[in-house]
PDB file of C-alpha atoms in Angstrom:
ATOM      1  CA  UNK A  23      94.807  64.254 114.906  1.00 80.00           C
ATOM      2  CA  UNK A  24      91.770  61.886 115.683  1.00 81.00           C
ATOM      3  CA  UNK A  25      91.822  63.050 119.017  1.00 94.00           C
ATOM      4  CA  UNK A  26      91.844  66.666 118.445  1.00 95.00           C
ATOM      5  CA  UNK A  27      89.258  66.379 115.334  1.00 96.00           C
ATOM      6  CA  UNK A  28      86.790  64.228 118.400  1.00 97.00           C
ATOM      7  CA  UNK A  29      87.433  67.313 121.355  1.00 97.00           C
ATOM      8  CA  UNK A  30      86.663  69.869 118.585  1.00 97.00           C
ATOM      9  CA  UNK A  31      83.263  68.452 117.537  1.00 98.00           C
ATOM     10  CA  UNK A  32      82.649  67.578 121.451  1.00 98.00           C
ATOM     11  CA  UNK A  33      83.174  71.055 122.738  1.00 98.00           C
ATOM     12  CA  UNK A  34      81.498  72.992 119.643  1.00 98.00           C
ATOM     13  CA  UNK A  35      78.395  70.504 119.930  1.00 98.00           C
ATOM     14  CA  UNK A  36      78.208  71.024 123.675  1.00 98.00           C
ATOM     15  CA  UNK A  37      78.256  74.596 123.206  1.00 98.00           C
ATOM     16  CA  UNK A  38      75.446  74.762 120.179  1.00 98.00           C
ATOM     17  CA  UNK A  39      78.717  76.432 117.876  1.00 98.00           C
ATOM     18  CA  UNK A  40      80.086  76.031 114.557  1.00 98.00           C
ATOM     19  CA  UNK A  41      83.036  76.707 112.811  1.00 98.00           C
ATOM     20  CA  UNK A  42      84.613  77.279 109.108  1.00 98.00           C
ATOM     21  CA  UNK A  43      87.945  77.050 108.714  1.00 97.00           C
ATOM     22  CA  UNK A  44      90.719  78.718 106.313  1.00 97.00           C
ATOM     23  CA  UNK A  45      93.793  76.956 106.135  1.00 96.00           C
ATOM     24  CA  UNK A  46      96.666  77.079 104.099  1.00 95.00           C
ATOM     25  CA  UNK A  47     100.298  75.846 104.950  1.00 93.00           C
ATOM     26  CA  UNK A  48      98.585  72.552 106.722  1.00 94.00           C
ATOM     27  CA  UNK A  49      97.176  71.771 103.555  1.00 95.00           C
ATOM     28  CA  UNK A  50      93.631  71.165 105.246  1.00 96.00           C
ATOM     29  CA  UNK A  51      95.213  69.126 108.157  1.00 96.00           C
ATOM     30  CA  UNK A  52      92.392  70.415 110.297  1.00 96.00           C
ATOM     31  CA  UNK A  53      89.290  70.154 108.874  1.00 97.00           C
ATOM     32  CA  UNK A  54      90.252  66.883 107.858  1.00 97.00           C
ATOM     33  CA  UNK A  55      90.513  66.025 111.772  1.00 97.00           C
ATOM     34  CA  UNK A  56      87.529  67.256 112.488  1.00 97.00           C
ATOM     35  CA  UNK A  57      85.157  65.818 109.507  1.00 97.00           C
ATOM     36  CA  UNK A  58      87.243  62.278 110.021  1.00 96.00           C
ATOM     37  CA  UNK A  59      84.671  62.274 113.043  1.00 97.00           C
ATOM     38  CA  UNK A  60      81.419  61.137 112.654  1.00 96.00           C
ATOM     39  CA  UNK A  61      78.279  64.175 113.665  1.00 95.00           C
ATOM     40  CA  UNK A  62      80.798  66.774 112.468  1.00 97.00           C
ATOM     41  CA  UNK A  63      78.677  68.255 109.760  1.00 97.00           C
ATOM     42  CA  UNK A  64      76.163  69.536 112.942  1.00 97.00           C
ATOM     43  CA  UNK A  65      79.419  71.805 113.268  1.00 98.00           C
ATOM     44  CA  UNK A  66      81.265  72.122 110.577  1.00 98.00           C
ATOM     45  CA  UNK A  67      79.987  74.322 107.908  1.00 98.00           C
ATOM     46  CA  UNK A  68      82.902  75.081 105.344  1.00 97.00           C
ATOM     47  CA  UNK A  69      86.786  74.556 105.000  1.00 97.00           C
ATOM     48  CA  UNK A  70      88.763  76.696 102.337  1.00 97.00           C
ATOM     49  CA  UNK A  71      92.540  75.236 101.764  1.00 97.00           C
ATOM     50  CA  UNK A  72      94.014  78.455  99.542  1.00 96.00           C
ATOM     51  CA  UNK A  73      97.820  77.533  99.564  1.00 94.00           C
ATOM     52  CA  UNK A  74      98.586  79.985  96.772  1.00 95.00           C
ATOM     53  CA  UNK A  75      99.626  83.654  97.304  1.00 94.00           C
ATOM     54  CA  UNK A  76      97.041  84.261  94.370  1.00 96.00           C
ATOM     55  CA  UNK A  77      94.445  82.186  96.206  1.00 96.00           C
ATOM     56  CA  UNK A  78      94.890  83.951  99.505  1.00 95.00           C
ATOM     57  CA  UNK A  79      94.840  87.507  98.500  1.00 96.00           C
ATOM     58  CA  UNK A  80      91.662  86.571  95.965  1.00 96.00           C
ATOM     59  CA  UNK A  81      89.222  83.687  97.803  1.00 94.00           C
ATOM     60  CA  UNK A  82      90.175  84.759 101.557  1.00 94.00           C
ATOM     61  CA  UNK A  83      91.328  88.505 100.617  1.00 95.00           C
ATOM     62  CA  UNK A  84      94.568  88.375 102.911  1.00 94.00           C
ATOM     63  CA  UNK A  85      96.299  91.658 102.144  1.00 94.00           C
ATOM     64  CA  UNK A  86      99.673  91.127  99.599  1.00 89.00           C
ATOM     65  CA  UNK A  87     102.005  92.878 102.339  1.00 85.00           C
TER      66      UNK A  87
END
């Protein structure tokens, strides 16, 4: 996951981008990649790990159906 975390933060600091992620089933898999590598923070500006059903529909307003 190193590697993908380092060609995330390569390509998103090449291209003067940023992202925020919402995860749930990988438990924050991915934004733990990408802030394991060092100058992330000049891209990454928030990660939100809502694993509930209550969480989801509330925090990240996913629809119930």
């Amino acid at each position: 996951m190193k590697v993908l975390g380092k060609s995330i933060v390569n390509r998103l600091t090449k291209k003067k981008l940023t992202i925020s992620i919402a995860e749930s089933c990988t438990g924050g898999i991915l934004s733990s990649a990408i802030t394991s590598v060092s100058g992330s923070s000049k891209v990454f500006t928030l990660g939100v790990v809502a694993y509930s059903n209550q969480a989801k529909t509330k925090v990240l307003k996913v629809p119930k159906n």
